[in-house]
Each structure stands twice: as C-alpha cells, then as structure tokens.
Amino acid sequence: MEHKPVRAIFPGSFDPITNGHLDVIQRGVKLFDQLIVAVGQNPTKNELFSLDERVEMITELVKDMPRVIVESYECLTVKFAAEKKVDVMLRGLRNLTDVQYEFQLAMTNRSVAGIETIFVMTSEEYGFVNSTMVREVALLGGDVSKLIPPFVYEKIKKRLSKKQ
Ligand code: ADP
C-alpha cells in the first residue's frame, strides 16, 4: 500500500514561544511528514508580540527543520485545519490540568470536524512552563531566560527596554 504523507497542525498562541512549545515541535516533526505550526490570536488582551512578530520568530527558530512550516490564522482552528487538508492535530501535555482541558477540546474537535488529536508529553524540565506566566514574569522584570529560546529572550529584552 502506498504511504500517504501525514500532515499535522500544531495550533497555539505562542505569545511567546517557549522551550516547552519547541520541545513539542521537535517531537512532532519525527512523527509526521509535515508539521504546520499554526499561530492564532492571543485570547487575552495583554499581547506581548503581534501575530506577525510571533510568526517571524518561530520561522527563525525552525529554519533548520525542513518539514515544519509556520503560518498565522484567524478563524476557528478546525476550519484552518480543513483548509490546509491536515489529518491530525498535535497538542502538548504538561500535567493533569492540561489533560482535562485538552480531552474536552479534542473530543469537541473530533465531534464538530472529525479531526483526530495526537498528544505528546513535554520533557519534565518544561512541564511547568506556560506562555502566560512567561509574559507576566517578563513584564515585571523577572528573568525568564531559562524558559524560552535565547533568541526570543533577546527580543523580549529589546521590547521591554523600548517600553520604559
Ligand atoms: P500556553 O498554554 O503556554 O499559553 P498555547 O496556548 O500557545 O500556550 O499552547 C499551545 C499548545 O502547546 C497546547 O497544546 C499546550 O498544551 C502546549 N504547550 C504549551 N506549553 C507547553 C509545555 N511547556 N510543554 C508541553 N506542551 C506545551
């Protein structure tokens, strides 16, 4: 039987992209023929980076991964997945709270759009990292350098020095 290439989408707001997200991308790229990192709107109002800036940063970080592409989207995630003709949704799991929320999300997406979700567990060292906390700690001057890629840390420092 001929092998049909499997395309997956990894959706999120990535404001900013963290070492946890990057870990999920590195694991996901081994599982699929193509992985689309789909950058959506930050649902909270206190955006750190614009959609275009987030896409630009992630594109730079994955430049050596030929099977990964980065795109922004503004519609419902499953609609974007259908437009892109992807077969599966990739999501990361950090802890039991994630499991509960992600389980509901995956069931909803399967029910409304027939799309399957595949989960990967993050590596232990990034299990507590989330973008909201990185954003809040960074805005108040905390050192988030261990939680995000160095390139993103430099961008945050620049952004904050302009604000002051
Ligand atoms: P966050 O939850 O950090 O605000 P997103 O909304 O962009 O980030 O999350 C997109 C996906 O990435 C979700 O599946 C989320 O569970 C996963 N994710 C986020 N941070 C991590 C992490 N540290 N380890 C594993 N998965 C993560």
PDB file of N, CA and C in Angstrom, residues 84-161:
ATOM      1  N   LYS A  84      -6.196  23.533   5.188  1.00  0.00           N
ATOM      2  CA  LYS A  84      -4.837  23.070   4.927  1.00  0.00           C
ATOM      3  C   LYS A  84      -4.773  21.572   4.639  1.00  0.00           C
ATOM      4  N   LYS A  85      -5.937  20.937   4.678  1.00  0.00           N
ATOM      5  CA  LYS A  85      -6.045  19.496   4.421  1.00  0.00           C
ATOM      6  C   LYS A  85      -5.127  18.683   5.333  1.00  0.00           C
ATOM      7  N   VAL A  86      -5.125  19.023   6.622  1.00  0.00           N
ATOM      8  CA  VAL A  86      -4.297  18.252   7.538  1.00  0.00           C
ATOM      9  C   VAL A  86      -5.110  17.108   8.136  1.00  0.00           C
ATOM     10  N   ASP A  87      -4.403  16.072   8.541  1.00  0.00           N
ATOM     11  CA  ASP A  87      -5.062  14.869   9.036  1.00  0.00           C
ATOM     12  C   ASP A  87      -5.205  14.872  10.552  1.00  0.00           C
ATOM     13  N   VAL A  88      -4.232  15.455  11.222  1.00  0.00           N
ATOM     14  CA  VAL A  88      -4.260  15.408  12.688  1.00  0.00           C
ATOM     15  C   VAL A  88      -3.834  16.721  13.327  1.00  0.00           C
ATOM     16  N   MET A  89      -4.275  16.848  14.549  1.00  0.00           N
ATOM     17  CA  MET A  89      -3.926  17.998  15.362  1.00  0.00           C
ATOM     18  C   MET A  89      -2.885  17.509  16.372  1.00  0.00           C
ATOM     19  N   LEU A  90      -1.821  18.252  16.555  1.00  0.00           N
ATOM     20  CA  LEU A  90      -0.809  17.900  17.561  1.00  0.00           C
ATOM     21  C   LEU A  90      -0.968  18.844  18.739  1.00  0.00           C
ATOM     22  N   ARG A  91      -0.978  18.300  19.951  1.00  0.00           N
ATOM     23  CA  ARG A  91      -1.039  19.135  21.148  1.00  0.00           C
ATOM     24  C   ARG A  91      -0.054  18.615  22.182  1.00  0.00           C
ATOM     25  N   GLY A  92       0.403  19.505  23.036  1.00  0.00           N
ATOM     26  CA  GLY A  92       1.344  19.107  24.084  1.00  0.00           C
ATOM     27  C   GLY A  92       0.629  18.942  25.414  1.00  0.00           C
ATOM     28  N   LEU A  93       1.121  18.044  26.228  1.00  0.00           N
ATOM     29  CA  LEU A  93       0.559  17.853  27.563  1.00  0.00           C
ATOM     30  C   LEU A  93       1.617  18.104  28.615  1.00  0.00           C
ATOM     31  N   ARG A  94       1.253  18.873  29.623  1.00  0.00           N
ATOM     32  CA  ARG A  94       2.196  19.167  30.703  1.00  0.00           C
ATOM     33  C   ARG A  94       1.819  18.483  31.995  1.00  0.00           C
ATOM     34  N   ASN A  95       0.551  18.441  32.276  1.00  0.00           N
ATOM     35  CA  ASN A  95       0.101  17.953  33.594  1.00  0.00           C
ATOM     36  C   ASN A  95      -1.363  17.528  33.520  1.00  0.00           C
ATOM     37  N   LEU A  96      -1.919  17.151  34.662  1.00  0.00           N
ATOM     38  CA  LEU A  96      -3.295  16.650  34.664  1.00  0.00           C
ATOM     39  C   LEU A  96      -4.323  17.724  34.322  1.00  0.00           C
ATOM     40  N   THR A  97      -4.008  18.957  34.656  1.00  0.00           N
ATOM     41  CA  THR A  97      -4.929  20.047  34.307  1.00  0.00           C
ATOM     42  C   THR A  97      -5.031  20.150  32.792  1.00  0.00           C
ATOM     43  N   ASP A  98      -3.893  20.041  32.114  1.00  0.00           N
ATOM     44  CA  ASP A  98      -3.893  20.054  30.648  1.00  0.00           C
ATOM     45  C   ASP A  98      -4.736  18.905  30.115  1.00  0.00           C
ATOM     46  N   VAL A  99      -4.581  17.724  30.724  1.00  0.00           N
ATOM     47  CA  VAL A  99      -5.289  16.538  30.221  1.00  0.00           C
ATOM     48  C   VAL A  99      -6.787  16.788  30.207  1.00  0.00           C
ATOM     49  N   GLN A 100      -7.289  17.353  31.298  1.00  0.00           N
ATOM     50  CA  GLN A 100      -8.728  17.582  31.414  1.00  0.00           C
ATOM     51  C   GLN A 100      -9.222  18.539  30.317  1.00  0.00           C
ATOM     52  N   TYR A 101      -8.521  19.634  30.176  1.00  0.00           N
ATOM     53  CA  TYR A 101      -8.911  20.640  29.186  1.00  0.00           C
ATOM     54  C   TYR A 101      -8.724  20.104  27.769  1.00  0.00           C
ATOM     55  N   GLU A 102      -7.570  19.502  27.519  1.00  0.00           N
ATOM     56  CA  GLU A 102      -7.247  19.016  26.172  1.00  0.00           C
ATOM     57  C   GLU A 102      -8.172  17.876  25.744  1.00  0.00           C
ATOM     58  N   PHE A 103      -8.596  17.058  26.705  1.00  0.00           N
ATOM     59  CA  PHE A 103      -9.513  15.963  26.416  1.00  0.00           C
ATOM     60  C   PHE A 103     -10.821  16.527  25.861  1.00  0.00           C
ATOM     61  N   GLN A 104     -11.342  17.568  26.529  1.00  0.00           N
ATOM     62  CA  GLN A 104     -12.593  18.173  26.079  1.00  0.00           C
ATOM     63  C   GLN A 104     -12.441  18.815  24.713  1.00  0.00           C
ATOM     64  N   LEU A 105     -11.313  19.506  24.540  1.00  0.00           N
ATOM     65  CA  LEU A 105     -11.049  20.177  23.267  1.00  0.00           C
ATOM     66  C   LEU A 105     -10.948  19.152  22.127  1.00  0.00           C
ATOM     67  N   ALA A 106     -10.222  18.061  22.393  1.00  0.00           N
ATOM     68  CA  ALA A 106     -10.029  17.039  21.356  1.00  0.00           C
ATOM     69  C   ALA A 106     -11.365  16.374  20.998  1.00  0.00           C
ATOM     70  N   MET A 107     -12.198  16.105  22.005  1.00  0.00           N
ATOM     71  CA  MET A 107     -13.499  15.491  21.747  1.00  0.00           C
ATOM     72  C   MET A 107     -14.394  16.440  20.945  1.00  0.00           C
ATOM     73  N   THR A 108     -14.340  17.717  21.310  1.00  0.00           N
ATOM     74  CA  THR A 108     -15.148  18.712  20.587  1.00  0.00           C
ATOM     75  C   THR A 108     -14.693  18.792  19.131  1.00  0.00           C
ATOM     76  N   ASN A 109     -13.391  18.870  18.930  1.00  0.00           N
ATOM     77  CA  ASN A 109     -12.874  18.980  17.564  1.00  0.00           C
ATOM     78  C   ASN A 109     -13.210  17.743  16.742  1.00  0.00           C
ATOM     79  N   ARG A 110     -13.169  16.591  17.371  1.00  0.00           N
ATOM     80  CA  ARG A 110     -13.499  15.364  16.649  1.00  0.00           C
ATOM     81  C   ARG A 110     -14.988  15.334  16.314  1.00  0.00           C
ATOM     82  N   SER A 111     -15.787  15.804  17.276  1.00  0.00           N
ATOM     83  CA  SER A 111     -17.219  15.782  17.061  1.00  0.00           C
ATOM     84  C   SER A 111     -17.650  16.790  15.979  1.00  0.00           C
ATOM     85  N   VAL A 112     -17.069  17.998  15.995  1.00  0.00           N
ATOM     86  CA  VAL A 112     -17.522  19.002  15.019  1.00  0.00           C
ATOM     87  C   VAL A 112     -16.809  18.906  13.676  1.00  0.00           C
ATOM     88  N   ALA A 113     -15.608  18.343  13.659  1.00  0.00           N
ATOM     89  CA  ALA A 113     -14.853  18.371  12.402  1.00  0.00           C
ATOM     90  C   ALA A 113     -14.236  17.025  12.026  1.00  0.00           C
ATOM     91  N   GLY A 114     -14.409  16.028  12.865  1.00  0.00           N
ATOM     92  CA  GLY A 114     -13.883  14.702  12.547  1.00  0.00           C
ATOM     93  C   GLY A 114     -12.361  14.630  12.541  1.00  0.00           C
ATOM     94  N   ILE A 115     -11.726  15.563  13.220  1.00  0.00           N
ATOM     95  CA  ILE A 115     -10.255  15.546  13.216  1.00  0.00           C
ATOM     96  C   ILE A 115      -9.725  14.840  14.475  1.00  0.00           C
ATOM     97  N   GLU A 116      -8.673  14.055  14.297  1.00  0.00           N
ATOM     98  CA  GLU A 116      -8.068  13.351  15.433  1.00  0.00           C
ATOM     99  C   GLU A 116      -6.988  14.230  16.059  1.00  0.00           C
ATOM    100  N   THR A 117      -6.774  14.046  17.353  1.00  0.00           N
ATOM    101  CA  THR A 117      -5.711  14.788  18.038  1.00  0.00           C
ATOM    102  C   THR A 117      -4.683  13.811  18.572  1.00  0.00           C
ATOM    103  N   ILE A 118      -3.414  14.143  18.377  1.00  0.00           N
ATOM    104  CA  ILE A 118      -2.334  13.316  18.927  1.00  0.00           C
ATOM    105  C   ILE A 118      -1.577  14.168  19.953  1.00  0.00           C
ATOM    106  N   PHE A 119      -1.343  13.564  21.119  1.00  0.00           N
ATOM    107  CA  PHE A 119      -0.682  14.300  22.194  1.00  0.00           C
ATOM    108  C   PHE A 119       0.747  13.829  22.385  1.00  0.00           C
ATOM    109  N   VAL A 120       1.630  14.764  22.685  1.00  0.00           N
ATOM    110  CA  VAL A 120       2.964  14.351  23.128  1.00  0.00           C
ATOM    111  C   VAL A 120       3.204  14.969  24.498  1.00  0.00           C
ATOM    112  N   MET A 121       3.924  14.218  25.321  1.00  0.00           N
ATOM    113  CA  MET A 121       4.244  14.723  26.651  1.00  0.00           C
ATOM    114  C   MET A 121       5.522  15.532  26.536  1.00  0.00           C
ATOM    115  N   THR A 122       5.501  16.669  27.170  1.00  0.00           N
ATOM    116  CA  THR A 122       6.687  17.506  27.174  1.00  0.00           C
ATOM    117  C   THR A 122       7.777  16.860  28.033  1.00  0.00           C
ATOM    118  N   SER A 123       9.013  17.289  27.841  1.00  0.00           N
ATOM    119  CA  SER A 123      10.049  16.745  28.715  1.00  0.00           C
ATOM    120  C   SER A 123       9.881  17.394  30.095  1.00  0.00           C
ATOM    121  N   GLU A 124      10.276  16.645  31.137  1.00  0.00           N
ATOM    122  CA  GLU A 124       9.978  17.041  32.525  1.00  0.00           C
ATOM    123  C   GLU A 124      10.408  18.477  32.834  1.00  0.00           C
ATOM    124  N   GLU A 125      11.554  18.874  32.289  1.00  0.00           N
ATOM    125  CA  GLU A 125      12.051  20.193  32.688  1.00  0.00           C
ATOM    126  C   GLU A 125      11.166  21.357  32.218  1.00  0.00           C
ATOM    127  N   TYR A 126      10.287  21.103  31.230  1.00  0.00           N
ATOM    128  CA  TYR A 126       9.433  22.189  30.743  1.00  0.00           C
ATOM    129  C   TYR A 126       7.975  22.007  31.149  1.00  0.00           C
ATOM    130  N   GLY A 127       7.738  21.039  32.012  1.00  0.00           N
ATOM    131  CA  GLY A 127       6.366  20.704  32.397  1.00  0.00           C
ATOM    132  C   GLY A 127       5.612  21.825  33.074  1.00  0.00           C
ATOM    133  N   PHE A 128       6.310  22.811  33.590  1.00  0.00           N
ATOM    134  CA  PHE A 128       5.613  23.885  34.304  1.00  0.00           C
ATOM    135  C   PHE A 128       5.563  25.182  33.491  1.00  0.00           C
ATOM    136  N   VAL A 129       6.163  25.162  32.311  1.00  0.00           N
ATOM    137  CA  VAL A 129       6.301  26.414  31.549  1.00  0.00           C
ATOM    138  C   VAL A 129       5.035  26.733  30.758  1.00  0.00           C
ATOM    139  N   ASN A 130       4.504  27.925  30.981  1.00  0.00           N
ATOM    140  CA  ASN A 130       3.429  28.365  30.082  1.00  0.00           C
ATOM    141  C   ASN A 130       3.621  29.829  29.693  1.00  0.00           C
ATOM    142  N   SER A 131       3.107  30.167  28.506  1.00  0.00           N
ATOM    143  CA  SER A 131       3.370  31.487  27.924  1.00  0.00           C
ATOM    144  C   SER A 131       2.836  32.616  28.797  1.00  0.00           C
ATOM    145  N   THR A 132       1.672  32.399  29.392  1.00  0.00           N
ATOM    146  CA  THR A 132       1.064  33.465  30.197  1.00  0.00           C
ATOM    147  C   THR A 132       2.002  33.852  31.335  1.00  0.00           C
ATOM    148  N   MET A 133       2.545  32.850  32.012  1.00  0.00           N
ATOM    149  CA  MET A 133       3.442  33.150  33.124  1.00  0.00           C
ATOM    150  C   MET A 133       4.735  33.793  32.641  1.00  0.00           C
ATOM    151  N   VAL A 134       5.258  33.294  31.524  1.00  0.00           N
ATOM    152  CA  VAL A 134       6.481  33.890  30.965  1.00  0.00           C
ATOM    153  C   VAL A 134       6.233  35.378  30.688  1.00  0.00           C
ATOM    154  N   ARG A 135       5.081  35.658  30.092  1.00  0.00           N
ATOM    155  CA  ARG A 135       4.732  37.046  29.754  1.00  0.00           C
ATOM    156  C   ARG A 135       4.643  37.914  31.014  1.00  0.00           C
ATOM    157  N   GLU A 136       3.937  37.393  32.010  1.00  0.00           N
ATOM    158  CA  GLU A 136       3.731  38.187  33.222  1.00  0.00           C
ATOM    159  C   GLU A 136       5.035  38.416  33.980  1.00  0.00           C
ATOM    160  N   VAL A 137       5.836  37.358  34.098  1.00  0.00           N
ATOM    161  CA  VAL A 137       7.107  37.498  34.820  1.00  0.00           C
ATOM    162  C   VAL A 137       8.031  38.460  34.059  1.00  0.00           C
ATOM    163  N   ALA A 138       8.081  38.315  32.738  1.00  0.00           N
ATOM    164  CA  ALA A 138       8.958  39.168  31.927  1.00  0.00           C
ATOM    165  C   ALA A 138       8.537  40.633  32.038  1.00  0.00           C
ATOM    166  N   LEU A 139       7.226  40.887  31.968  1.00  0.00           N
ATOM    167  CA  LEU A 139       6.743  42.269  32.028  1.00  0.00           C
ATOM    168  C   LEU A 139       7.088  42.939  33.357  1.00  0.00           C
ATOM    169  N   LEU A 140       7.206  42.127  34.410  1.00  0.00           N
ATOM    170  CA  LEU A 140       7.543  42.687  35.722  1.00  0.00           C
ATOM    171  C   LEU A 140       9.048  42.605  36.003  1.00  0.00           C
ATOM    172  N   GLY A 141       9.815  42.312  34.966  1.00  0.00           N
ATOM    173  CA  GLY A 141      11.275  42.374  35.087  1.00  0.00           C
ATOM    174  C   GLY A 141      11.954  41.105  35.583  1.00  0.00           C
ATOM    175  N   GLY A 142      11.226  39.983  35.642  1.00  0.00           N
ATOM    176  CA  GLY A 142      11.842  38.725  36.092  1.00  0.00           C
ATOM    177  C   GLY A 142      12.688  38.096  34.986  1.00  0.00           C
ATOM    178  N   ASP A 143      13.567  37.203  35.380  1.00  0.00           N
ATOM    179  CA  ASP A 143      14.475  36.567  34.422  1.00  0.00           C
ATOM    180  C   ASP A 143      13.860  35.266  33.890  1.00  0.00           C
ATOM    181  N   VAL A 144      13.402  35.297  32.644  1.00  0.00           N
ATOM    182  CA  VAL A 144      12.742  34.118  32.066  1.00  0.00           C
ATOM    183  C   VAL A 144      13.672  33.394  31.086  1.00  0.00           C
ATOM    184  N   SER A 145      14.967  33.683  31.180  1.00  0.00           N
ATOM    185  CA  SER A 145      15.898  33.178  30.166  1.00  0.00           C
ATOM    186  C   SER A 145      15.981  31.649  30.104  1.00  0.00           C
ATOM    187  N   LYS A 146      15.628  30.960  31.204  1.00  0.00           N
ATOM    188  CA  LYS A 146      15.719  29.502  31.163  1.00  0.00           C
ATOM    189  C   LYS A 146      14.485  28.870  30.531  1.00  0.00           C
ATOM    190  N   LEU A 147      13.439  29.675  30.344  1.00  0.00           N
ATOM    191  CA  LEU A 147      12.154  29.112  29.906  1.00  0.00           C
ATOM    192  C   LEU A 147      11.879  29.273  28.420  1.00  0.00           C
ATOM    193  N   ILE A 148      12.632  30.150  27.790  1.00  0.00           N
ATOM    194  CA  ILE A 148      12.382  30.439  26.371  1.00  0.00           C
ATOM    195  C   ILE A 148      13.699  30.392  25.591  1.00  0.00           C
ATOM    196  N   PRO A 149      13.617  30.228  24.265  1.00  0.00           N
ATOM    197  CA  PRO A 149      14.858  30.204  23.480  1.00  0.00           C
ATOM    198  C   PRO A 149      15.599  31.543  23.609  1.00  0.00           C
ATOM    199  N   PRO A 150      16.953  31.516  23.613  1.00  0.00           N
ATOM    200  CA  PRO A 150      17.740  32.744  23.785  1.00  0.00           C
ATOM    201  C   PRO A 150      17.340  33.860  22.816  1.00  0.00           C
ATOM    202  N   PHE A 151      17.037  33.476  21.578  1.00  0.00           N
ATOM    203  CA  PHE A 151      16.651  34.437  20.552  1.00  0.00           C
ATOM    204  C   PHE A 151      15.368  35.199  20.961  1.00  0.00           C
ATOM    205  N   VAL A 152      14.427  34.481  21.568  1.00  0.00           N
ATOM    206  CA  VAL A 152      13.167  35.092  21.999  1.00  0.00           C
ATOM    207  C   VAL A 152      13.418  35.978  23.228  1.00  0.00           C
ATOM    208  N   TYR A 153      14.337  35.534  24.101  1.00  0.00           N
ATOM    209  CA  TYR A 153      14.675  36.306  25.291  1.00  0.00           C
ATOM    210  C   TYR A 153      15.253  37.672  24.889  1.00  0.00           C
ATOM    211  N   GLU A 154      16.113  37.666  23.880  1.00  0.00           N
ATOM    212  CA  GLU A 154      16.694  38.924  23.392  1.00  0.00           C
ATOM    213  C   GLU A 154      15.602  39.853  22.873  1.00  0.00           C
ATOM    214  N   LYS A 155      14.637  39.279  22.139  1.00  0.00           N
ATOM    215  CA  LYS A 155      13.520  40.081  21.593  1.00  0.00           C
ATOM    216  C   LYS A 155      12.705  40.701  22.730  1.00  0.00           C
ATOM    217  N   ILE A 156      12.492  39.922  23.794  1.00  0.00           N
ATOM    218  CA  ILE A 156      11.707  40.439  24.924  1.00  0.00           C
ATOM    219  C   ILE A 156      12.464  41.583  25.605  1.00  0.00           C
ATOM    220  N   LYS A 157      13.769  41.383  25.784  1.00  0.00           N
ATOM    221  CA  LYS A 157      14.557  42.435  26.443  1.00  0.00           C
ATOM    222  C   LYS A 157      14.482  43.740  25.645  1.00  0.00           C
ATOM    223  N   LYS A 158      14.594  43.599  24.320  1.00  0.00           N
ATOM    224  CA  LYS A 158      14.525  44.778  23.454  1.00  0.00           C
ATOM    225  C   LYS A 158      13.164  45.456  23.562  1.00  0.00           C
ATOM    226  N   ARG A 159      12.119  44.637  23.510  1.00  0.00           N
ATOM    227  CA  ARG A 159      10.757  45.157  23.589  1.00  0.00           C
ATOM    228  C   ARG A 159      10.536  45.916  24.899  1.00  0.00           C
ATOM    229  N   LEU A 160      11.014  45.351  25.997  1.00  0.00           N
ATOM    230  CA  LEU A 160      10.773  45.972  27.301  1.00  0.00           C
ATOM    231  C   LEU A 160      11.614  47.233  27.496  1.00  0.00           C
ATOM    232  N   SER A 161      12.820  47.237  26.927  1.00  0.00           N
ATOM    233  CA  SER A 161      13.642  48.437  27.096  1.00  0.00           C
ATOM    234  C   SER A 161      13.030  49.606  26.315  1.00  0.00           C
TER     235      SER A 161
END
